[in-house]
Amino acid sequence: EAAGASILHLHAREDSGERAFSTERFQELTEAVRDATDDVVIQHSTGGTAAPDALRAEPLRTDPAPDMASLDMGPLNRYQHLTSENTRALVDALHEEMQARGIKPELEVFNGGHLNESLRIWDDLDEPPYVNLVFGGGTTTIPNPRNLLNMVENVPDGAEFNVLAFGPHQLPLTTMGILLGGHVRVGLEDNLYYRKGQQAESNAQLVERTVRIAEELGRPVASTAEAREILDL
């Protein structure tokens, strides 16, 4: 938050370091984050490769509920033995629980087909819908500038869009996202390197660079209060 981030996308972990999906773990994590920050927007992850379907709604059930949560819009395959089916039934069930608990979904659009899938629930989304465009390997969109332009052009009017890109594509595509009027996500979940051959020191280091770029390009980064207003949280 001090580095300039307004939204924190959170994953919980077991003591062993493995991902945790229990409400209890997310509760502990969220309380620790809220104690350490002012009014940052809390976003819980409900997805990712190899996420067990039976536990996908657990991160939504903390008290209070998170401000936002990720909602994968279709099948995802990035690794040799890890995949997530993200059936329509599961997506709809997670969306319904988010609606019931007043949680704004971040629609995880890993490719063009997922943008099509998001249109199924578009009319049920509170304004403005928030779409996360993901670029990289596996079943994500091929990471090049033309594909980013095409995806942005296909996002329905009235939505806010975010750009996420993996590895070496993070810096160029998020910079392009800033130029196109979108929002961006950076951090160690998506990219371990600050530049080729140099590992990033922290999430904050990557955020600070993005803030500098945004300011140089004439798009100052939103405060948490401004982010809440933009997203109508």
Short mmCIF file of C-alpha atoms in Angstrom, two decimals:
data_model
loop_
_atom_site.label_atom_id
_atom_site.label_comp_id
_atom_site.label_asym_id
_atom_site.label_seq_id
_atom_site.Cartn_x
_atom_site.Cartn_y
_atom_site.Cartn_z
CA GLU A 1 0.00 0.00 0.00
CA ALA A 2 2.81 2.41 0.88
CA ALA A 3 4.41 1.67 -2.50
CA GLY A 4 1.24 2.76 -4.32
CA ALA A 5 -1.00 -0.32 -4.60
CA SER A 6 -4.72 0.23 -3.98
CA ILE A 7 -5.87 -3.38 -4.35
CA LEU A 8 -4.13 -6.35 -2.71
CA HIS A 9 -4.78 -9.72 -4.36
CA LEU A 10 -4.36 -12.31 -1.62
CA HIS A 11 -3.60 -16.04 -1.48
CA ALA A 12 -3.53 -17.85 1.86
CA ARG A 13 -0.94 -20.53 2.66
CA GLU A 14 -0.47 -23.41 5.04
CA ASP A 15 2.50 -23.49 7.41
CA SER A 16 4.20 -25.76 4.85
CA GLY A 17 3.92 -23.04 2.19
CA GLU A 18 1.26 -24.87 0.19
CA ARG A 19 -1.79 -22.87 -0.88
CA ALA A 20 -4.65 -22.87 1.60
CA PHE A 21 -8.30 -22.43 0.71
CA SER A 22 -9.95 -22.55 4.13
CA THR A 23 -11.98 -19.64 5.41
CA GLU A 24 -9.95 -19.74 8.63
CA ARG A 25 -6.65 -19.16 6.83
CA PHE A 26 -8.08 -16.33 4.76
CA GLN A 27 -9.55 -14.82 7.92
CA GLU A 28 -6.14 -14.80 9.62
CA LEU A 29 -4.49 -13.34 6.52
CA THR A 30 -7.09 -10.63 6.00
CA GLU A 31 -7.01 -9.52 9.62
CA ALA A 32 -3.22 -9.26 9.49
CA VAL A 33 -3.37 -7.21 6.28
CA ARG A 34 -6.07 -4.88 7.60
CA ASP A 35 -4.06 -4.33 10.78
CA ALA A 36 -1.02 -3.35 8.70
CA THR A 37 -2.81 -1.06 6.21
CA ASP A 38 -5.31 1.80 6.20
CA ASP A 39 -8.24 1.12 3.87
CA VAL A 40 -6.66 -0.93 1.10
CA VAL A 41 -9.05 -2.90 -1.14
CA ILE A 42 -8.88 -6.59 -0.19
CA GLN A 43 -9.29 -9.11 -3.00
CA HIS A 44 -9.30 -12.85 -2.27
CA SER A 45 -8.29 -15.45 -4.83
CA THR A 46 -10.83 -18.19 -5.50
CA GLY A 47 -9.01 -19.80 -8.40
CA GLY A 48 -5.81 -20.68 -10.17
CA THR A 49 -4.49 -23.98 -11.47
CA ALA A 50 -5.19 -27.04 -9.31
CA ALA A 51 -7.60 -25.18 -7.04
CA PRO A 52 -10.00 -27.80 -5.55
CA ASP A 53 -13.58 -27.09 -6.62
CA ALA A 54 -15.05 -28.10 -3.26
CA LEU A 55 -13.10 -25.33 -1.49
CA ARG A 56 -13.32 -22.56 -4.05
CA ALA A 57 -15.99 -20.59 -2.14
CA GLU A 58 -14.17 -20.73 1.21
CA PRO A 59 -12.20 -17.49 0.63
CA LEU A 60 -15.52 -15.64 0.18
CA ARG A 61 -16.78 -16.47 3.68
CA THR A 62 -14.55 -14.35 5.90
CA ASP A 63 -16.06 -11.82 8.30
CA PRO A 64 -16.20 -9.19 6.97
CA ALA A 65 -16.29 -10.41 3.40
CA PRO A 66 -13.47 -9.25 1.11
CA ASP A 67 -14.16 -6.19 -1.05
CA MET A 68 -13.41 -8.20 -4.19
CA ALA A 69 -12.62 -11.74 -5.30
CA SER A 70 -11.22 -13.28 -8.45
CA LEU A 71 -13.61 -15.26 -10.65
CA ASP A 72 -11.98 -17.48 -13.29
CA MET A 73 -14.19 -17.43 -16.38
CA GLY A 74 -13.22 -20.76 -17.93
CA PRO A 75 -10.72 -23.63 -18.19
CA LEU A 76 -7.12 -22.88 -17.30
CA ASN A 77 -4.03 -24.95 -18.09
CA ARG A 78 -0.56 -23.51 -17.52
CA TYR A 79 1.57 -26.35 -16.19
CA GLN A 80 2.34 -29.97 -17.04
CA HIS A 81 0.02 -31.57 -14.49
CA LEU A 82 -2.08 -28.68 -13.15
CA THR A 83 -5.37 -27.55 -14.63
CA SER A 84 -8.69 -26.04 -13.56
CA GLU A 85 -11.89 -26.90 -15.38
CA ASN A 86 -13.89 -23.89 -14.15
CA THR A 87 -17.18 -25.27 -15.39
CA ARG A 88 -20.10 -22.93 -15.97
CA ALA A 89 -21.85 -24.46 -12.96
CA LEU A 90 -18.90 -23.63 -10.70
CA VAL A 91 -18.49 -20.12 -12.12
CA ASP A 92 -22.20 -19.43 -11.61
CA ALA A 93 -22.15 -20.79 -8.05
CA LEU A 94 -19.18 -18.61 -7.10
CA HIS A 95 -20.76 -15.58 -8.76
CA GLU A 96 -24.03 -16.11 -6.89
CA GLU A 97 -22.20 -16.32 -3.57
CA MET A 98 -20.27 -13.14 -4.38
CA GLN A 99 -23.55 -11.37 -5.14
CA ALA A 100 -25.09 -12.60 -1.89
CA ARG A 101 -22.12 -11.36 0.16
CA GLY A 102 -21.67 -8.03 -1.65
CA ILE A 103 -18.28 -8.98 -3.14
CA LYS A 104 -17.26 -7.41 -6.45
CA PRO A 105 -15.90 -10.06 -8.84
CA GLU A 106 -12.77 -9.52 -10.86
CA LEU A 107 -13.52 -11.47 -14.04
CA GLU A 108 -10.35 -13.42 -14.88
CA VAL A 109 -10.21 -13.46 -18.69
CA PHE A 110 -7.36 -15.75 -19.69
CA ASN A 111 -8.30 -15.73 -23.39
CA GLY A 112 -10.94 -14.51 -25.82
CA GLY A 113 -13.28 -17.38 -25.07
CA HIS A 114 -13.36 -16.35 -21.43
CA LEU A 115 -14.47 -12.88 -22.46
CA ASN A 116 -17.34 -14.55 -24.31
CA GLU A 117 -18.16 -16.51 -21.16
CA SER A 118 -18.22 -13.34 -19.07
CA LEU A 119 -21.04 -12.00 -21.24
CA ARG A 120 -23.32 -14.74 -19.83
CA ILE A 121 -23.36 -13.02 -16.44
CA TRP A 122 -22.78 -9.45 -17.65
CA ASP A 123 -26.30 -8.24 -16.88
CA ASP A 124 -25.99 -9.52 -13.29
CA LEU A 125 -22.80 -7.55 -12.58
CA ASP A 126 -22.83 -4.34 -10.60
CA GLU A 127 -21.49 -1.32 -12.47
CA PRO A 128 -18.80 -1.02 -13.47
CA PRO A 129 -17.82 -4.61 -14.32
CA TYR A 130 -14.11 -5.25 -13.70
CA VAL A 131 -12.29 -7.40 -16.25
CA ASN A 132 -8.75 -8.72 -15.81
CA LEU A 133 -7.03 -9.48 -19.14
CA VAL A 134 -4.32 -12.13 -18.66
CA PHE A 135 -1.38 -12.72 -21.02
CA GLY A 136 1.27 -15.43 -20.98
CA GLY A 137 1.64 -19.13 -21.71
CA GLY A 138 -0.67 -22.14 -21.58
CA THR A 139 -4.32 -21.25 -22.20
CA THR A 140 -3.77 -17.53 -21.55
CA THR A 141 -3.75 -14.99 -24.38
CA ILE A 142 -0.54 -14.91 -26.43
CA PRO A 143 1.40 -11.92 -25.04
CA ASN A 144 1.93 -9.40 -27.79
CA PRO A 145 0.76 -5.79 -28.26
CA ARG A 146 -1.69 -6.54 -31.07
CA ASN A 147 -3.48 -9.13 -28.96
CA LEU A 148 -3.74 -6.66 -26.08
CA LEU A 149 -5.29 -4.08 -28.41
CA ASN A 150 -7.76 -6.65 -29.71
CA MET A 151 -8.78 -7.77 -26.24
CA VAL A 152 -9.27 -4.20 -25.01
CA GLU A 153 -11.38 -3.38 -28.07
CA ASN A 154 -13.61 -6.38 -27.28
CA VAL A 155 -14.25 -5.41 -23.65
CA PRO A 156 -17.85 -4.09 -23.53
CA ASP A 157 -18.40 -0.39 -22.98
CA GLY A 158 -18.80 0.67 -19.38
CA ALA A 159 -16.34 -1.84 -17.94
CA GLU A 160 -13.04 -1.16 -16.21
CA PHE A 161 -10.21 -3.37 -17.47
CA ASN A 162 -6.98 -4.50 -15.88
CA VAL A 163 -3.86 -5.94 -17.53
CA LEU A 164 -1.83 -8.82 -16.10
CA ALA A 165 1.09 -10.45 -17.91
CA PHE A 166 3.48 -13.18 -16.81
CA GLY A 167 7.25 -13.07 -16.61
CA PRO A 168 9.13 -10.81 -19.05
CA HIS A 169 5.83 -9.66 -20.57
CA GLN A 170 4.71 -7.97 -17.35
CA LEU A 171 6.52 -4.66 -17.81
CA PRO A 172 5.80 -3.98 -21.52
CA LEU A 173 2.15 -5.05 -21.49
CA THR A 174 1.22 -3.34 -18.22
CA THR A 175 2.86 -0.16 -19.52
CA MET A 176 0.76 -0.48 -22.65
CA GLY A 177 -2.30 -1.06 -20.46
CA ILE A 178 -1.61 2.24 -18.72
CA LEU A 179 -1.44 4.00 -22.09
CA LEU A 180 -4.75 2.45 -23.12
CA GLY A 181 -6.52 3.80 -20.04
CA GLY A 182 -6.64 0.56 -18.08
CA HIS A 183 -5.49 -0.57 -14.68
CA VAL A 184 -2.59 -2.92 -14.04
CA ARG A 185 -1.48 -5.67 -11.69
CA VAL A 186 2.16 -6.37 -10.95
CA GLY A 187 3.83 -8.59 -8.38
CA LEU A 188 5.78 -11.73 -7.64
CA GLU A 189 2.84 -14.05 -8.31
CA ASP A 190 3.14 -13.16 -12.00
CA ASN A 191 6.81 -12.28 -12.39
CA LEU A 192 9.87 -13.05 -10.25
CA TYR A 193 12.27 -10.71 -12.05
CA TYR A 194 12.85 -6.97 -11.99
CA ARG A 195 14.81 -7.22 -15.23
CA LYS A 196 16.52 -10.02 -17.15
CA GLY A 197 18.92 -11.80 -14.82
CA GLN A 198 17.91 -9.77 -11.75
CA GLN A 199 15.33 -11.17 -9.38
CA ALA A 200 12.81 -8.73 -7.92
CA GLU A 201 13.34 -7.95 -4.25
CA SER A 202 9.68 -7.65 -3.37
CA ASN A 203 6.18 -6.91 -4.60
CA ALA A 204 6.75 -3.31 -3.49
CA GLN A 205 9.73 -2.91 -5.83
CA LEU A 206 7.57 -3.88 -8.82
CA VAL A 207 4.72 -1.64 -7.68
CA GLU A 208 7.05 1.33 -7.20
CA ARG A 209 8.37 1.00 -10.75
CA THR A 210 4.83 0.92 -12.13
CA VAL A 211 3.92 4.04 -10.15
CA ARG A 212 6.93 5.87 -11.59
CA ILE A 213 6.00 4.84 -15.14
CA ALA A 214 2.35 5.83 -14.68
CA GLU A 215 3.30 9.26 -13.37
CA GLU A 216 5.75 9.82 -16.24
CA LEU A 217 2.97 8.92 -18.68
CA GLY A 218 0.58 11.38 -17.08
CA ARG A 219 -1.65 8.83 -15.35
CA PRO A 220 -1.10 9.22 -11.61
CA VAL A 221 -1.97 6.14 -9.60
CA ALA A 222 -5.31 6.21 -7.76
CA SER A 223 -5.37 6.42 -4.00
CA THR A 224 -7.34 3.74 -2.21
CA ALA A 225 -10.27 6.13 -1.82
CA GLU A 226 -10.16 6.97 -5.54
CA ALA A 227 -9.97 3.27 -6.43
CA ARG A 228 -13.04 2.58 -4.33
CA GLU A 229 -14.87 5.38 -6.14
CA ILE A 230 -13.80 4.15 -9.60
CA LEU A 231 -14.99 0.61 -8.82
CA ASP A 232 -18.04 1.73 -6.84
CA LEU A 233 -17.02 -0.28 -3.80
#
